[in-house]
Short mmCIF file of C-alpha atoms in Angstrom, two decimals:
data_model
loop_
_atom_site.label_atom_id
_atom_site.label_comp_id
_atom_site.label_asym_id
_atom_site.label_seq_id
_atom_site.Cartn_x
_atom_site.Cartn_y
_atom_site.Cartn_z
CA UNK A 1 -1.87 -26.27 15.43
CA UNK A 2 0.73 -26.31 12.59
CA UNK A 3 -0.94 -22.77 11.19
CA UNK A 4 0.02 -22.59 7.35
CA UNK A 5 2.17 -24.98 5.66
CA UNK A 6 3.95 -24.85 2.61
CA UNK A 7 5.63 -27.14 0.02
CA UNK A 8 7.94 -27.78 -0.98
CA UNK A 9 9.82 -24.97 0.92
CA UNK A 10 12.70 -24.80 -2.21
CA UNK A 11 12.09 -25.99 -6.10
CA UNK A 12 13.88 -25.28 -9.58
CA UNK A 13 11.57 -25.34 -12.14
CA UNK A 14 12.65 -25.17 -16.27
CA UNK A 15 11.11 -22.84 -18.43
CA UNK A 16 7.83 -24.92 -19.83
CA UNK A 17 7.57 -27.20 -17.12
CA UNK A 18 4.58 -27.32 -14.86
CA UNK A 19 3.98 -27.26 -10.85
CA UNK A 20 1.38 -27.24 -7.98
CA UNK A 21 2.83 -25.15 -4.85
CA UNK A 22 0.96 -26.66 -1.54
CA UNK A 23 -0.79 -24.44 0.75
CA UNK A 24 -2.84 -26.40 3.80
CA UNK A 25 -4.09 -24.48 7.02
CA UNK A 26 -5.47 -26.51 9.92
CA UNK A 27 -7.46 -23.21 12.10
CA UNK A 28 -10.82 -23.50 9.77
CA UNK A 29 -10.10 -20.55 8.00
CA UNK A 30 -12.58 -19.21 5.53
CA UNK A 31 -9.97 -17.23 3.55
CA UNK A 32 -6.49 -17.36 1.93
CA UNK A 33 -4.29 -15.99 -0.44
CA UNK A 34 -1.30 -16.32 -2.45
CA UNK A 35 1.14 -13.59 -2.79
CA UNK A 36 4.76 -13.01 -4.03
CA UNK A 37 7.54 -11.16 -3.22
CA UNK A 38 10.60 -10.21 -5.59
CA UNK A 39 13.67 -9.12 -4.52
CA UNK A 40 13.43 -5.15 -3.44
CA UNK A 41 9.25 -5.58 -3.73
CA UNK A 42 6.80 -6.10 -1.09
CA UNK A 43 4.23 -8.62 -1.66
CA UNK A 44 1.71 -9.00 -4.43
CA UNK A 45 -1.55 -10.69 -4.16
CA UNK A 46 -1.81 -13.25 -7.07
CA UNK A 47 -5.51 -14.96 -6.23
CA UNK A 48 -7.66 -15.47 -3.08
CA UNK A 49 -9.68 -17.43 -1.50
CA UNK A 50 -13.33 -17.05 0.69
CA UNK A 51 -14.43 -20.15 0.90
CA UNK A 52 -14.35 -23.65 -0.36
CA UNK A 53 -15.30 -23.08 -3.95
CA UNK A 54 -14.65 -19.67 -4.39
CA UNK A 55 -11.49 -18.37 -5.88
CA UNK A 56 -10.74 -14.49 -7.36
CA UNK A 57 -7.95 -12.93 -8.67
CA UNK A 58 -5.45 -10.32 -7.37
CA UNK A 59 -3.00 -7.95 -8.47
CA UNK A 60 -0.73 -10.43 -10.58
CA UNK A 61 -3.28 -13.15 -11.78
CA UNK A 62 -1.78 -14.13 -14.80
CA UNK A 63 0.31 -17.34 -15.28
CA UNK A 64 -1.25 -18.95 -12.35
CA UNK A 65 -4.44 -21.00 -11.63
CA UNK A 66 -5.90 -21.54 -8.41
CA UNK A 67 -8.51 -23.74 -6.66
CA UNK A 68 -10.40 -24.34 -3.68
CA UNK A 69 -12.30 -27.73 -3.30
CA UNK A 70 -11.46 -27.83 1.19
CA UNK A 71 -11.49 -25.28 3.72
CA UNK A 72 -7.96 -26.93 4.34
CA UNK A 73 -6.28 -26.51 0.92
CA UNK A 74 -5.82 -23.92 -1.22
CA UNK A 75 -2.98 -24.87 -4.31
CA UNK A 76 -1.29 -22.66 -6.79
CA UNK A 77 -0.94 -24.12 -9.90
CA UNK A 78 1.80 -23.11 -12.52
CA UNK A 79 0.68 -24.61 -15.99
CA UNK A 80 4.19 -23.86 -18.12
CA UNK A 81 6.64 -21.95 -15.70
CA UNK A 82 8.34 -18.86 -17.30
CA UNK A 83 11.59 -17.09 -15.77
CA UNK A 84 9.64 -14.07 -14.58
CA UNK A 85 8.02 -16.57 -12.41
CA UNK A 86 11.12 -16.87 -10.27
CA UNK A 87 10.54 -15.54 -6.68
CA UNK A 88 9.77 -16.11 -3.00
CA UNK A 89 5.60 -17.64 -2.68
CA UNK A 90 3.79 -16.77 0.38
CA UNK A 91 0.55 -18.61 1.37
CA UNK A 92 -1.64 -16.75 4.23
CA UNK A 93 -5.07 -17.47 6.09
CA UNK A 94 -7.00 -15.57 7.71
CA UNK A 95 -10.61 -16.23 9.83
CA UNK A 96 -13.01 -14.79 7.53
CA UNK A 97 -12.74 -12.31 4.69
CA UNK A 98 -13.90 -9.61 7.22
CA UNK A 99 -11.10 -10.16 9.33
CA UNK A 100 -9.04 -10.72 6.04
CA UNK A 101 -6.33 -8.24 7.80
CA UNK A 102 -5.50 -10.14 10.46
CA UNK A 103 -3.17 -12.79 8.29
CA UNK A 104 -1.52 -15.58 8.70
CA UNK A 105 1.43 -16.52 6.49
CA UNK A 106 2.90 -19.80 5.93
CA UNK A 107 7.02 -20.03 5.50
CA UNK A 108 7.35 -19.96 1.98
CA UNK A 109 8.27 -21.47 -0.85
CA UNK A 110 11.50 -20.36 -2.85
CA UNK A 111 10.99 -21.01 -6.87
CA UNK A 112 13.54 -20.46 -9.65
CA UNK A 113 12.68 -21.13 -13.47
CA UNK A 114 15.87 -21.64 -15.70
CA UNK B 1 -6.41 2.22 0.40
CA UNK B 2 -3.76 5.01 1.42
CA UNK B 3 -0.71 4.87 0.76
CA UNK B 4 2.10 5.00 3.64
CA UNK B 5 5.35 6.49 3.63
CA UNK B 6 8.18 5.09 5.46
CA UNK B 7 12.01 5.67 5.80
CA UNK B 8 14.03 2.82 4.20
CA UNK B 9 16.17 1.49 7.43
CA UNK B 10 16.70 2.64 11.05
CA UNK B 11 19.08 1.07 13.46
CA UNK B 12 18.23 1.12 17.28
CA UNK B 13 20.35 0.12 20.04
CA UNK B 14 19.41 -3.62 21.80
CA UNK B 15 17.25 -3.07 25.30
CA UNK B 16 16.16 0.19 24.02
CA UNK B 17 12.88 1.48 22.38
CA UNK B 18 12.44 1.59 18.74
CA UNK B 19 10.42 3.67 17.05
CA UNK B 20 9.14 3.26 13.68
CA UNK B 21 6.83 6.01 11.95
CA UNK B 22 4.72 5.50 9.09
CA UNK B 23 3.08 8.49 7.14
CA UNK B 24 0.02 7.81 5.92
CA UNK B 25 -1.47 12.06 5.07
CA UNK B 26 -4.42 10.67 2.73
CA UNK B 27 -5.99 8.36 5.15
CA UNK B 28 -9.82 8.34 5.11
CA UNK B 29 -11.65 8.08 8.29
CA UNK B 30 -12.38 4.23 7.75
CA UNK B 31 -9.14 3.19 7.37
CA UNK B 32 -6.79 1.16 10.02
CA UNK B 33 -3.41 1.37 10.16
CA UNK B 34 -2.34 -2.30 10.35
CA UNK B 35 1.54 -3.06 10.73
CA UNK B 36 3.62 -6.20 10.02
CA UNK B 37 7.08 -7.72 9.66
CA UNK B 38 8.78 -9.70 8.12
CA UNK B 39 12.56 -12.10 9.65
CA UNK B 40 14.20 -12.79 6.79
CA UNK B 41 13.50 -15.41 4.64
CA UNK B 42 10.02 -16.29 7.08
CA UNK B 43 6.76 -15.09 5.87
CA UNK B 44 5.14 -11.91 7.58
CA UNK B 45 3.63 -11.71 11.15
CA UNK B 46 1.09 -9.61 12.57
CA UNK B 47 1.99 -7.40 14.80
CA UNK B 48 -0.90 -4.47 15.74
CA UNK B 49 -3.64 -2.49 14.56
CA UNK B 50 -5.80 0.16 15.07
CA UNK B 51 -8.04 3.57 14.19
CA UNK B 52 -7.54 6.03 16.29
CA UNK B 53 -6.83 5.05 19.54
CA UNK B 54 -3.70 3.70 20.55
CA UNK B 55 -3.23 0.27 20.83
CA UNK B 56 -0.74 -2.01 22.43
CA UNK B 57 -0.73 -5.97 22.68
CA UNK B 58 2.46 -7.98 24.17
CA UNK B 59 4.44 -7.32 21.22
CA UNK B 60 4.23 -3.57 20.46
CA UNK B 61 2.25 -0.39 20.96
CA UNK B 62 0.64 2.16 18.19
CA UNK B 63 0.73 5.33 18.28
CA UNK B 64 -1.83 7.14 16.17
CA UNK B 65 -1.47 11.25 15.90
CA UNK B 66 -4.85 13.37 16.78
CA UNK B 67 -5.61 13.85 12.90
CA UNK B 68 -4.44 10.21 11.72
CA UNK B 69 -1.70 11.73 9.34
CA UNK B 70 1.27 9.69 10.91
CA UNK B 71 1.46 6.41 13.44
CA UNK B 72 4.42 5.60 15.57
CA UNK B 73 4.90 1.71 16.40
CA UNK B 74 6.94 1.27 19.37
CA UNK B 75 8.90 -1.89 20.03
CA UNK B 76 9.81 -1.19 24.26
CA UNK B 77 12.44 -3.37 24.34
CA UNK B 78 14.32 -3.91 21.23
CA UNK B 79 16.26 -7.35 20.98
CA UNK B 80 18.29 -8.95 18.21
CA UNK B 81 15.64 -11.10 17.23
CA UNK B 82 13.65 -7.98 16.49
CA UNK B 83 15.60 -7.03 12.92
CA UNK B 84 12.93 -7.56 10.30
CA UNK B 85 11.51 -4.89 7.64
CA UNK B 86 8.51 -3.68 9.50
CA UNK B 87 5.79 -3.00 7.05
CA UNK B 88 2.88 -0.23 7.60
CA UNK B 89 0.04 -0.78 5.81
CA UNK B 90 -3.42 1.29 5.75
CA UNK B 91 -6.90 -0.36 4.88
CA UNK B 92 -10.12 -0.01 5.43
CA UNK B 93 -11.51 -2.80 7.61
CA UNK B 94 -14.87 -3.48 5.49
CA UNK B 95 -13.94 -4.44 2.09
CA UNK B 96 -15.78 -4.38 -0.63
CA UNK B 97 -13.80 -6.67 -2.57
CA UNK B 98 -13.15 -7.05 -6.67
CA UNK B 99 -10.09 -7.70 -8.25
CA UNK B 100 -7.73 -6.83 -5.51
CA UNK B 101 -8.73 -7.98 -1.53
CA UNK B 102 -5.49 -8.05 -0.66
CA UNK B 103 -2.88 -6.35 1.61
CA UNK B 104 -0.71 -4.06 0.09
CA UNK B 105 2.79 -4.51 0.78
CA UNK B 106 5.35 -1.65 -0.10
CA UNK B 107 8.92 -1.78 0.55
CA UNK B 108 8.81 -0.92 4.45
CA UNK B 109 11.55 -0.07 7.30
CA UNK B 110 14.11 -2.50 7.91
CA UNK B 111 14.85 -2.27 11.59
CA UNK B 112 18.59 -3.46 12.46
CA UNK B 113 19.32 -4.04 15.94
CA UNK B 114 22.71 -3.45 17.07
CA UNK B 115 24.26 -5.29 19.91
#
């Protein structure tokens, strides 16, 4: 099992420009997430996942779009990157939205917007 | 959910215990106390969790006081590779969901241990 993996794991982005961040999980999970951490911050929830299909939104929504067409993949979408979009993207799984504590995060991806 | 107080840093000697406590005073009878860290630059692992009783697993134990005010986790033996920020987080287990099903994150302990 590779758990969660992320990528690309580093990418500089110009203000305007768009980007999908990759988020795949190979242990069946019903649920993930997307959060982000800024420097001095703990992590914010930005959307989730329940199930194939079924997306919602977190604490920092906006800016982002999400989708969920596997159980497998779950990607963020940035449609015209802005500065305050800079910072460190965490992807995590977990078994079922029950269980949603229990999570699993993926490595990261680093993302700066000039 | 609760919110959790914790102090900033600690440092703790390698091969000894460390001991990390997390206030959490407004805790409501349904809610866990769930803890995490974080190596730097890696994303967060689970460590524990539990209610009221104490809990240990190979990694750590919890320590949960009578009235659920505070917790305690307790690394036994403490080795380099244990520096993180160890995060404390308190939720209830059955969520109702809306808007925010999420983990909250604050700013945690970071945990340096000294050779």
């Amino acid at each position: 099992n590779a758990g969660v993996t992320q990528t690309p794991k580093f990418q500089v982005l110009k203000t305007g420009q768009s980007m999908t961040l990759q988020c795949a999980q190979d242990m069946n999970h019903e649920y993930m997430s997307w959060y982000r951490q800024d420097p001095g911050m703990g992590l914010r929830l930005i959307h989730y996942s329940v199930g194939a299909g079924i997306t919602d939104q977190g604490e920092v929504p906006n800016g982002y779009n999400v989708s969920r067409s596997t159980t497998e993949d779950f990607p963020l979408r940035l449609l015209s990157a802005a500065p305050s979009q800079t910072s460190v993207y965490f992807c995590a799984s977990a078994e079922t939205r029950v269980f949603n504590e229990k999570l699993f995060f993926g490595s990261g991806t680093q993302l700066s917007v000039l | 959910d609760a919110k959790t107080t914790q102090p900033p840093s600690m440092d703790c000697a390698e091969g000894r215990a460390a001991n990390l406590p997390c206030n959490h005073s407004t805790i409501s009878g349904n809610e866990y106390v769930y803890w995490y860290r974080q190596i730097h630059s890696q994303g967060p692992q689970y460590i524990i969790h539990g209610l009221k009783n104490n809990e240990t697993n190979e990694m750590a134990s919890l320590i949960i006081t009578e009235d659920r005010k505070s917790s305690t986790l307790i690394l036994p033996h403490a080795t380099l590779r244990d520096t993180a920020v160890y995060y404390c987080i308190v939720r209830a287990y059955m969520y109702s969901g809306g808007g925010a099903d999420g983990l909250t994150f604050g700013k945690g302990t970071h945990l340096i241990i000294q050779p």
